[in-house]
Structures are given as C-alpha cells and as structure tokens.
Amino acid sequence: GGSGSQTQPLSIGVESSPGGILTNLSVAYQSPGSTATLRFATVSNAYGTVNVTIFVSNGTNATDSVAQMFQIRVNALPSIFDPETPFIYEDSGTNWLSFTFTDPDDPPMSLRVTARSLNPALIPQETIGIGQAEFSGILDYAPAKDQYGQTAIVLTVTDPAGASSSISLPITILAVNDPPTLDPIQDMVIDEDSGLHVIPLTGITSGASNELQ
C-alpha cells in the first residue's frame, strides 16, 4: 500500500445571534472552491447589532472545523413627522411651524435636520432657518416680497450613519390686495390769475408689480 492525503469535501454553515433581526441567512458554496457567498435579509422594522458566525468543516468532529465571527449593525432609519402647514399671506414676513422627529438607536443631538425650498422665487432659501431641541424643531421661513402661489419645503433628518428620511411640506401663499401708489405732490405757490397749470403725477401703480388691475 501507499501513503497520501485524502481530500474531504468542505461544508459551510452560518449562525446569527440574537435572532429576530436577520432572516434568510444562508451560504452559497461548492466544494472545494475557495470562495463562497453569504446571503441575508433584515426583518422588517428590526434593528441592532448581530453576531454572525461562519463555520467551515471538512469532517464530523469539532477539531475538523474552523469558525470566524463578525458583527452586522442594522441601523434604524430616522423618522420625521409631517406637521400641519397653514395658509400664509403674501408679504407676511417670517412664519414658523413646529415639527418632531425620532430615531430609535441614536441620540437626538446626533441627528441633523435640514430644509430646502423647492421654489426659491416664492420662498427664498436664505429665509429658511431650523432650530432643534431634543426630538423637536422649529422651521422659520418667509415668502419673497409681492409673491404668492404654491410651493413646498423639504425637511430631511439624517443620522450619523448617513441614513435619512424626508417629508415635503406644502406651502400655500395667498395673495393680498396691495393698495395703489402715488408719489407725493409738493405744495405750490402760484400767482393770482396766472391761467392754466399742468402738474405731472408720478408713481401711479396698482400696488404690486404682479397685480394687473
């Protein structure tokens, strides 16, 4: 007889702990290949840190296997809640509304809230401000002068891992009837029996450049 080594078929298994976060956990492998593919999905609305262990075995005894463990962190998405957005009026100055947001696995001060005007001609970006305190915030905004119509402001909350959620707040700016204008007229002194006089009147408008009356 002769001596030599016998190649045993390899098998790969996988386990995770704790349960309830990952699902459909499997390894696609064909012996004696040197690579394999780990597949998994996440359970709906589940988050947390999972320990995953990969076992490679060429026999039935414990000494015939090797294991590698690593962690997968499933990051919970932050949420931002749609506040009521009342009508505002043309040339109404600064308006504000309050909103709330949350993230089940990150502290509130680690979250960043931003706001973007979808129509800067109606609500200029530079008029928008955000204030945060814990899981609540204040949005300040102001319509552009003499402008009215419909637009929206997009609020986005982002966590430290870069996950984010957004909502679109519809904003309706109602037109107001601006008073007409007339330039001041200077007082005059005219002579008695001086005949016909013509005085030019200037600055006559309907009150706003976007009003046709």
PDB file of C-alpha atoms in Angstrom:
ATOM      1  CA  GLY A   1       0.000   0.000   0.000  1.00  0.00           C
ATOM      2  CA  GLY A   2       0.980   3.675  -0.203  1.00  0.00           C
ATOM      3  CA  SER A   3       0.586   6.816   1.901  1.00  0.00           C
ATOM      4  CA  GLY A   4      -1.046  10.092   0.955  1.00  0.00           C
ATOM      5  CA  SER A   5      -3.728  12.545   1.901  1.00  0.00           C
ATOM      6  CA  GLN A   6      -7.384  12.292   1.136  1.00  0.00           C
ATOM      7  CA  THR A   7      -9.318  15.466   0.336  1.00  0.00           C
ATOM      8  CA  GLN A   8     -12.519  15.718   2.352  1.00  0.00           C
ATOM      9  CA  PRO A   9     -15.450  17.679   0.973  1.00  0.00           C
ATOM     10  CA  LEU A  10     -15.901  21.012   2.691  1.00  0.00           C
ATOM     11  CA  SER A  11     -19.149  22.303   4.095  1.00  0.00           C
ATOM     12  CA  ILE A  12     -20.019  25.807   5.303  1.00  0.00           C
ATOM     13  CA  GLY A  13     -22.661  26.789   7.840  1.00  0.00           C
ATOM     14  CA  VAL A  14     -23.780  30.077   9.344  1.00  0.00           C
ATOM     15  CA  GLU A  15     -25.441  31.168  12.579  1.00  0.00           C
ATOM     16  CA  SER A  16     -26.535  34.533  13.963  1.00  0.00           C
ATOM     17  CA  SER A  17     -27.332  35.847  17.426  1.00  0.00           C
ATOM     18  CA  PRO A  18     -29.556  37.393  18.657  1.00  0.00           C
ATOM     19  CA  GLY A  19     -32.411  36.285  16.466  1.00  0.00           C
ATOM     20  CA  GLY A  20     -35.207  38.371  15.074  1.00  0.00           C
ATOM     21  CA  ILE A  21     -33.014  40.848  13.162  1.00  0.00           C
ATOM     22  CA  LEU A  22     -31.642  38.900  10.186  1.00  0.00           C
ATOM     23  CA  THR A  23     -33.623  36.470   8.064  1.00  0.00           C
ATOM     24  CA  ASN A  24     -32.996  34.161   5.081  1.00  0.00           C
ATOM     25  CA  LEU A  25     -29.422  33.636   6.310  1.00  0.00           C
ATOM     26  CA  SER A  26     -27.556  31.211   4.019  1.00  0.00           C
ATOM     27  CA  VAL A  27     -24.206  30.485   2.378  1.00  0.00           C
ATOM     28  CA  ALA A  28     -23.863  29.515  -1.269  1.00  0.00           C
ATOM     29  CA  TYR A  29     -20.768  27.286  -1.622  1.00  0.00           C
ATOM     30  CA  GLN A  30     -19.481  24.461  -3.811  1.00  0.00           C
ATOM     31  CA  SER A  31     -16.625  22.318  -2.515  1.00  0.00           C
ATOM     32  CA  PRO A  32     -13.655  22.538  -2.972  1.00  0.00           C
ATOM     33  CA  GLY A  33     -13.941  26.161  -4.075  1.00  0.00           C
ATOM     34  CA  SER A  34     -12.050  28.921  -2.295  1.00  0.00           C
ATOM     35  CA  THR A  35     -14.886  31.465  -2.234  1.00  0.00           C
ATOM     36  CA  ALA A  36     -18.497  31.469  -1.100  1.00  0.00           C
ATOM     37  CA  THR A  37     -21.364  33.942  -0.859  1.00  0.00           C
ATOM     38  CA  LEU A  38     -23.235  34.899   2.291  1.00  0.00           C
ATOM     39  CA  ARG A  39     -26.824  35.992   1.776  1.00  0.00           C
ATOM     40  CA  PHE A  40     -29.273  37.505   4.244  1.00  0.00           C
ATOM     41  CA  ALA A  41     -32.123  39.987   4.575  1.00  0.00           C
ATOM     42  CA  THR A  42     -33.340  42.048   7.504  1.00  0.00           C
ATOM     43  CA  VAL A  43     -36.574  41.540   9.407  1.00  0.00           C
ATOM     44  CA  SER A  44     -39.000  44.404   8.843  1.00  0.00           C
ATOM     45  CA  ASN A  45     -38.634  47.217  11.408  1.00  0.00           C
ATOM     46  CA  ALA A  46     -35.837  45.359  13.234  1.00  0.00           C
ATOM     47  CA  TYR A  47     -32.504  46.919  14.112  1.00  0.00           C
ATOM     48  CA  GLY A  48     -29.490  46.267  16.344  1.00  0.00           C
ATOM     49  CA  THR A  49     -26.125  44.508  16.348  1.00  0.00           C
ATOM     50  CA  VAL A  50     -25.964  40.869  15.269  1.00  0.00           C
ATOM     51  CA  ASN A  51     -23.082  38.411  15.806  1.00  0.00           C
ATOM     52  CA  VAL A  52     -22.665  36.237  12.689  1.00  0.00           C
ATOM     53  CA  THR A  53     -20.524  33.088  12.806  1.00  0.00           C
ATOM     54  CA  ILE A  54     -19.324  31.234   9.691  1.00  0.00           C
ATOM     55  CA  PHE A  55     -18.288  27.579  10.133  1.00  0.00           C
ATOM     56  CA  VAL A  56     -16.072  25.718   7.641  1.00  0.00           C
ATOM     57  CA  SER A  57     -15.809  21.970   8.213  1.00  0.00           C
ATOM     58  CA  ASN A  58     -14.129  19.039   6.482  1.00  0.00           C
ATOM     59  CA  GLY A  59     -15.343  16.357   8.848  1.00  0.00           C
ATOM     60  CA  THR A  60     -17.718  15.487  11.646  1.00  0.00           C
ATOM     61  CA  ASN A  61     -15.538  16.252  14.665  1.00  0.00           C
ATOM     62  CA  ALA A  62     -15.186  19.635  16.316  1.00  0.00           C
ATOM     63  CA  THR A  63     -11.469  19.601  15.556  1.00  0.00           C
ATOM     64  CA  ASP A  64     -12.229  19.349  11.841  1.00  0.00           C
ATOM     65  CA  SER A  65     -13.795  22.818  11.613  1.00  0.00           C
ATOM     66  CA  VAL A  66     -12.878  26.493  11.840  1.00  0.00           C
ATOM     67  CA  ALA A  67     -15.114  29.434  12.687  1.00  0.00           C
ATOM     68  CA  GLN A  68     -14.971  33.172  12.003  1.00  0.00           C
ATOM     69  CA  MET A  69     -17.281  35.626  13.753  1.00  0.00           C
ATOM     70  CA  PHE A  70     -18.121  39.195  12.740  1.00  0.00           C
ATOM     71  CA  GLN A  71     -20.808  41.756  13.538  1.00  0.00           C
ATOM     72  CA  ILE A  72     -23.507  43.344  11.406  1.00  0.00           C
ATOM     73  CA  ARG A  73     -25.154  46.505  12.711  1.00  0.00           C
ATOM     74  CA  VAL A  74     -28.621  47.115  11.307  1.00  0.00           C
ATOM     75  CA  ASN A  75     -29.126  50.861  11.549  1.00  0.00           C
ATOM     76  CA  ALA A  76     -32.635  52.118  12.291  1.00  0.00           C
ATOM     77  CA  LEU A  77     -33.856  54.835   9.953  1.00  0.00           C
ATOM     78  CA  PRO A  78     -34.724  58.199  11.490  1.00  0.00           C
ATOM     79  CA  SER A  79     -38.251  59.494  11.010  1.00  0.00           C
ATOM     80  CA  ILE A  80     -39.665  62.993  10.678  1.00  0.00           C
ATOM     81  CA  PHE A  81     -43.347  63.705  11.149  1.00  0.00           C
ATOM     82  CA  ASP A  82     -45.445  65.903   8.897  1.00  0.00           C
ATOM     83  CA  PRO A  83     -46.763  68.960  10.757  1.00  0.00           C
ATOM     84  CA  GLU A  84     -49.853  70.902   9.750  1.00  0.00           C
ATOM     85  CA  THR A  85     -48.973  73.644   7.281  1.00  0.00           C
ATOM     86  CA  PRO A  86     -51.485  76.525   7.408  1.00  0.00           C
ATOM     87  CA  PHE A  87     -52.015  79.046   4.654  1.00  0.00           C
ATOM     88  CA  ILE A  88     -49.831  82.137   4.860  1.00  0.00           C
ATOM     89  CA  TYR A  89     -50.255  85.518   3.203  1.00  0.00           C
ATOM     90  CA  GLU A  90     -48.202  87.455   0.708  1.00  0.00           C
ATOM     91  CA  ASP A  91     -45.708  89.810   2.401  1.00  0.00           C
ATOM     92  CA  SER A  92     -46.499  88.224   5.783  1.00  0.00           C
ATOM     93  CA  GLY A  93     -42.873  88.249   6.954  1.00  0.00           C
ATOM     94  CA  THR A  94     -41.399  85.382   8.945  1.00  0.00           C
ATOM     95  CA  ASN A  95     -43.672  82.411   9.575  1.00  0.00           C
ATOM     96  CA  TRP A  96     -42.896  79.356  11.660  1.00  0.00           C
ATOM     97  CA  LEU A  97     -44.139  75.853  12.357  1.00  0.00           C
ATOM     98  CA  SER A  98     -43.070  73.115  14.762  1.00  0.00           C
ATOM     99  CA  PHE A  99     -42.249  69.515  13.872  1.00  0.00           C
ATOM    100  CA  THR A 100     -40.982  66.353  15.576  1.00  0.00           C
ATOM    101  CA  PHE A 101     -38.555  63.637  14.556  1.00  0.00           C
ATOM    102  CA  THR A 102     -37.166  60.448  16.094  1.00  0.00           C
ATOM    103  CA  ASP A 103     -34.506  57.770  15.791  1.00  0.00           C
ATOM    104  CA  PRO A 104     -34.714  54.650  17.995  1.00  0.00           C
ATOM    105  CA  ASP A 105     -30.962  53.972  18.102  1.00  0.00           C
ATOM    106  CA  ASP A 106     -29.306  57.426  18.013  1.00  0.00           C
ATOM    107  CA  PRO A 107     -29.397  60.336  20.500  1.00  0.00           C
ATOM    108  CA  PRO A 108     -31.304  63.424  19.356  1.00  0.00           C
ATOM    109  CA  MET A 109     -28.323  65.783  19.218  1.00  0.00           C
ATOM    110  CA  SER A 110     -26.532  63.432  16.792  1.00  0.00           C
ATOM    111  CA  LEU A 111     -29.308  63.937  14.225  1.00  0.00           C
ATOM    112  CA  ARG A 112     -29.146  66.735  11.663  1.00  0.00           C
ATOM    113  CA  VAL A 113     -32.273  68.371  10.236  1.00  0.00           C
ATOM    114  CA  THR A 114     -32.086  70.418   7.032  1.00  0.00           C
ATOM    115  CA  ALA A 115     -34.694  72.285   4.981  1.00  0.00           C
ATOM    116  CA  ARG A 116     -34.763  73.066   1.263  1.00  0.00           C
ATOM    117  CA  SER A 117     -37.120  75.358  -0.642  1.00  0.00           C
ATOM    118  CA  LEU A 118     -38.460  73.817  -3.845  1.00  0.00           C
ATOM    119  CA  ASN A 119     -39.171  77.269  -5.294  1.00  0.00           C
ATOM    120  CA  PRO A 120     -36.729  79.938  -4.068  1.00  0.00           C
ATOM    121  CA  ALA A 121     -38.623  82.543  -6.106  1.00  0.00           C
ATOM    122  CA  LEU A 122     -41.562  82.121  -3.698  1.00  0.00           C
ATOM    123  CA  ILE A 123     -39.679  81.171  -0.517  1.00  0.00           C
ATOM    124  CA  PRO A 124     -36.010  82.183  -0.761  1.00  0.00           C
ATOM    125  CA  GLN A 125     -33.601  79.647   0.714  1.00  0.00           C
ATOM    126  CA  GLU A 126     -31.903  82.348   2.774  1.00  0.00           C
ATOM    127  CA  THR A 127     -35.141  82.994   4.702  1.00  0.00           C
ATOM    128  CA  ILE A 128     -35.285  79.390   5.962  1.00  0.00           C
ATOM    129  CA  GLY A 129     -33.955  78.508   9.413  1.00  0.00           C
ATOM    130  CA  ILE A 130     -34.023  75.387  11.602  1.00  0.00           C
ATOM    131  CA  GLY A 131     -33.923  75.166  15.397  1.00  0.00           C
ATOM    132  CA  GLN A 132     -33.564  71.807  17.186  1.00  0.00           C
ATOM    133  CA  ALA A 133     -34.153  70.752  20.787  1.00  0.00           C
ATOM    134  CA  GLU A 134     -34.191  67.037  21.632  1.00  0.00           C
ATOM    135  CA  PHE A 135     -36.610  65.385  19.166  1.00  0.00           C
ATOM    136  CA  SER A 136     -38.470  68.570  18.190  1.00  0.00           C
ATOM    137  CA  GLY A 137     -37.710  71.506  15.954  1.00  0.00           C
ATOM    138  CA  ILE A 138     -38.881  74.868  14.659  1.00  0.00           C
ATOM    139  CA  LEU A 139     -38.896  75.787  10.964  1.00  0.00           C
ATOM    140  CA  ASP A 140     -38.761  79.517  10.110  1.00  0.00           C
ATOM    141  CA  TYR A 141     -39.474  80.749   6.581  1.00  0.00           C
ATOM    142  CA  ALA A 142     -40.675  83.884   4.802  1.00  0.00           C
ATOM    143  CA  PRO A 143     -42.262  84.467   1.386  1.00  0.00           C
ATOM    144  CA  ALA A 144     -40.490  86.701  -1.111  1.00  0.00           C
ATOM    145  CA  LYS A 145     -41.837  90.251  -1.440  1.00  0.00           C
ATOM    146  CA  ASP A 146     -45.015  90.582  -3.522  1.00  0.00           C
ATOM    147  CA  GLN A 147     -45.043  86.840  -4.341  1.00  0.00           C
ATOM    148  CA  TYR A 148     -47.833  84.318  -3.924  1.00  0.00           C
ATOM    149  CA  GLY A 149     -48.652  80.796  -5.112  1.00  0.00           C
ATOM    150  CA  GLN A 150     -47.985  77.187  -4.121  1.00  0.00           C
ATOM    151  CA  THR A 151     -44.658  75.573  -3.335  1.00  0.00           C
ATOM    152  CA  ALA A 152     -43.125  73.199  -0.782  1.00  0.00           C
ATOM    153  CA  ILE A 153     -40.282  72.937   1.702  1.00  0.00           C
ATOM    154  CA  VAL A 154     -38.499  69.575   2.051  1.00  0.00           C
ATOM    155  CA  LEU A 155     -37.434  68.646   5.593  1.00  0.00           C
ATOM    156  CA  THR A 156     -34.751  65.937   5.930  1.00  0.00           C
ATOM    157  CA  VAL A 157     -33.423  64.263   9.074  1.00  0.00           C
ATOM    158  CA  THR A 158     -30.075  62.423   8.820  1.00  0.00           C
ATOM    159  CA  ASP A 159     -28.413  60.154  11.396  1.00  0.00           C
ATOM    160  CA  PRO A 160     -24.652  59.759  11.993  1.00  0.00           C
ATOM    161  CA  ALA A 161     -24.509  56.722   9.675  1.00  0.00           C
ATOM    162  CA  GLY A 162     -25.914  58.770   6.797  1.00  0.00           C
ATOM    163  CA  ALA A 163     -29.403  57.230   6.785  1.00  0.00           C
ATOM    164  CA  SER A 164     -32.121  59.802   6.225  1.00  0.00           C
ATOM    165  CA  SER A 165     -35.839  60.390   5.840  1.00  0.00           C
ATOM    166  CA  SER A 166     -37.598  63.329   4.198  1.00  0.00           C
ATOM    167  CA  ILE A 167     -41.051  64.872   4.045  1.00  0.00           C
ATOM    168  CA  SER A 168     -42.413  67.559   1.735  1.00  0.00           C
ATOM    169  CA  LEU A 169     -44.398  70.349   3.378  1.00  0.00           C
ATOM    170  CA  PRO A 170     -46.863  72.057   1.019  1.00  0.00           C
ATOM    171  CA  ILE A 171     -46.917  75.834   1.432  1.00  0.00           C
ATOM    172  CA  THR A 172     -49.717  77.998   0.011  1.00  0.00           C
ATOM    173  CA  ILE A 173     -49.104  81.757  -0.114  1.00  0.00           C
ATOM    174  CA  LEU A 174     -52.352  83.662  -0.539  1.00  0.00           C
ATOM    175  CA  ALA A 175     -52.366  86.922  -2.497  1.00  0.00           C
ATOM    176  CA  VAL A 176     -53.359  90.166  -0.806  1.00  0.00           C
ATOM    177  CA  ASN A 177     -54.682  93.292  -2.497  1.00  0.00           C
ATOM    178  CA  ASP A 178     -51.866  95.825  -2.210  1.00  0.00           C
ATOM    179  CA  PRO A 179     -53.016  99.469  -2.025  1.00  0.00           C
ATOM    180  CA  PRO A 180     -52.310 101.563  -5.132  1.00  0.00           C
ATOM    181  CA  THR A 181     -49.421 104.024  -5.042  1.00  0.00           C
ATOM    182  CA  LEU A 182     -48.987 107.692  -5.941  1.00  0.00           C
ATOM    183  CA  ASP A 183     -45.837 109.749  -5.458  1.00  0.00           C
ATOM    184  CA  PRO A 184     -46.059 112.685  -3.020  1.00  0.00           C
ATOM    185  CA  ILE A 185     -47.036 116.024  -4.584  1.00  0.00           C
ATOM    186  CA  GLN A 186     -45.176 119.105  -3.444  1.00  0.00           C
ATOM    187  CA  ASP A 187     -47.008 122.175  -2.183  1.00  0.00           C
ATOM    188  CA  MET A 188     -47.063 125.060  -4.684  1.00  0.00           C
ATOM    189  CA  VAL A 189     -47.425 128.812  -4.694  1.00  0.00           C
ATOM    190  CA  ILE A 190     -48.989 130.289  -7.844  1.00  0.00           C
ATOM    191  CA  ASP A 191     -49.871 133.819  -8.835  1.00  0.00           C
ATOM    192  CA  GLU A 192     -53.396 135.129  -8.931  1.00  0.00           C
ATOM    193  CA  ASP A 193     -54.955 134.978 -12.392  1.00  0.00           C
ATOM    194  CA  SER A 194     -51.943 133.011 -13.716  1.00  0.00           C
ATOM    195  CA  GLY A 195     -54.009 130.840 -16.052  1.00  0.00           C
ATOM    196  CA  LEU A 196     -53.902 127.087 -16.630  1.00  0.00           C
ATOM    197  CA  HIS A 197     -51.340 124.999 -14.772  1.00  0.00           C
ATOM    198  CA  VAL A 198     -50.262 121.419 -15.525  1.00  0.00           C
ATOM    199  CA  ILE A 199     -48.924 119.233 -12.696  1.00  0.00           C
ATOM    200  CA  PRO A 200     -47.411 115.824 -13.630  1.00  0.00           C
ATOM    201  CA  LEU A 201     -48.479 112.973 -11.368  1.00  0.00           C
ATOM    202  CA  THR A 202     -45.999 110.089 -11.000  1.00  0.00           C
ATOM    203  CA  GLY A 203     -45.631 106.774  -9.224  1.00  0.00           C
ATOM    204  CA  ILE A 204     -49.095 105.562 -10.078  1.00  0.00           C
ATOM    205  CA  THR A 205     -49.308 101.766  -9.780  1.00  0.00           C
ATOM    206  CA  SER A 206     -51.778  99.093  -8.719  1.00  0.00           C
ATOM    207  CA  GLY A 207     -49.614  98.424  -5.679  1.00  0.00           C
ATOM    208  CA  ALA A 208     -47.508  95.453  -6.803  1.00  0.00           C
ATOM    209  CA  SER A 209     -45.706  94.501  -9.976  1.00  0.00           C
ATOM    210  CA  ASN A 210     -47.545  91.161 -10.101  1.00  0.00           C
ATOM    211  CA  GLU A 211     -51.012  92.745  -9.967  1.00  0.00           C
ATOM    212  CA  LEU A 212     -52.803  93.757 -13.144  1.00  0.00           C
ATOM    213  CA  GLN A 213     -55.907  95.818 -12.474  1.00  0.00           C
TER     214      GLN A 213
END
